[in-house]
Coordinates of C-alpha atoms in Angstrom, one line a residue:
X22 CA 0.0 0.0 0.0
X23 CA 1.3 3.4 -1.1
X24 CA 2.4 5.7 2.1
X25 CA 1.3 9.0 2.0
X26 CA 3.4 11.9 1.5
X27 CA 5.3 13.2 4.1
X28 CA 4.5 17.1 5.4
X29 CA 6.5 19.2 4.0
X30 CA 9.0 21.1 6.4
X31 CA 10.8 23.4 4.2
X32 CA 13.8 24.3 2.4
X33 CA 17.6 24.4 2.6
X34 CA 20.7 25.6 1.1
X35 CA 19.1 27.1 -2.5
X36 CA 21.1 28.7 -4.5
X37 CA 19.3 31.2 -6.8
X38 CA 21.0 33.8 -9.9
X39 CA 19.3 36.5 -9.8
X40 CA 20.0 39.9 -12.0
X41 CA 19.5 42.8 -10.2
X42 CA 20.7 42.0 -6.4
X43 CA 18.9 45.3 -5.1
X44 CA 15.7 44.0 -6.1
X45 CA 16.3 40.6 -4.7
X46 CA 17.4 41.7 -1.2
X47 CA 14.1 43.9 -1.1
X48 CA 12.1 40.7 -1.9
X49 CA 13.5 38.2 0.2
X50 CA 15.0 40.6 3.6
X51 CA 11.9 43.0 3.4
X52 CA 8.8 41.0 2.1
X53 CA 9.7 37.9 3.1
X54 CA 11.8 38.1 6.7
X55 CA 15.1 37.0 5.8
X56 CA 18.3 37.9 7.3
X57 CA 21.5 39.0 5.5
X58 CA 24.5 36.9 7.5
X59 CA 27.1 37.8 5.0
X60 CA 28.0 39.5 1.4
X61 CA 31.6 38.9 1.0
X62 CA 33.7 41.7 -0.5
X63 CA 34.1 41.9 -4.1
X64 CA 37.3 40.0 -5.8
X65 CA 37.5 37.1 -4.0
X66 CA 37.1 34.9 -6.9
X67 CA 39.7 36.4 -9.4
X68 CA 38.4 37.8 -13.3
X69 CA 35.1 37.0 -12.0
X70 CA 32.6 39.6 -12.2
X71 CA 29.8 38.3 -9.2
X72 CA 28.8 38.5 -6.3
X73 CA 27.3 36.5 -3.4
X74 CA 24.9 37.1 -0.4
X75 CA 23.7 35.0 1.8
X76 CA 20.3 35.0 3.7
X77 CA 18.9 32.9 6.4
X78 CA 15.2 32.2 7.8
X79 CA 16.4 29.6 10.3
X80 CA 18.9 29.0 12.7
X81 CA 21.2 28.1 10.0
X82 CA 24.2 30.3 8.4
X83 CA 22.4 30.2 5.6
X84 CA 19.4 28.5 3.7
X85 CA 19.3 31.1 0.5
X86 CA 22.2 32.2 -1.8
X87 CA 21.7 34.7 -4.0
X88 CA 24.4 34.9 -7.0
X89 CA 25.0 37.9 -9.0
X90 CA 27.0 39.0 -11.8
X91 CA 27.5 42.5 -12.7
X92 CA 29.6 41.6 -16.1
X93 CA 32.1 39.5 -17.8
X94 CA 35.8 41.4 -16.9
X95 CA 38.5 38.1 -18.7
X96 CA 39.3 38.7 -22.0
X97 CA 37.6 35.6 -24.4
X98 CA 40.9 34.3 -24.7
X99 CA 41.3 33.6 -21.2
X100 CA 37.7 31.4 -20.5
X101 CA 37.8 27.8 -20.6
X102 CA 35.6 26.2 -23.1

């Protein structure tokens, strides 16, 4: 006999590219309750134009990432097909 489904508790650890980071921190921190833990400084990855913040809605560090890239900055020549 089939079981039925179990409840569903929530979600963890998404990772999510969004476009305009402004917009997305006014979604999820003011409409939605999250809390910024952390947005590392720029440059940590190097020739990569993004960024990274990370929310949380539980006790967790974080249960949301939000990925953002401002541009391209390596020359073709330089990205790995």
């Amino acid at each position: 006999m089939p079981q039925p489904p179990s409840p569903f508790l929530g979600l963890q650890h998404i990772g999510l590219k969004v476009h305009d980071i402004e917009a997305a921190l006014d979604f999820y921190v003011g409409k939605l309750g999250f809390t910024v833990t952390e947005i590392p400084p720029p440059g940590r990855v190097p020739g990569a134009a993004f960024g990274l913040a990370f929310l949380r809605c539980t006790g967790l560090h974080h249960d949301v990432s939000l990925f953002f890239w401002r541009r391209w900055e390596c020359p073709a020549s330089e990205v790995n097909t």
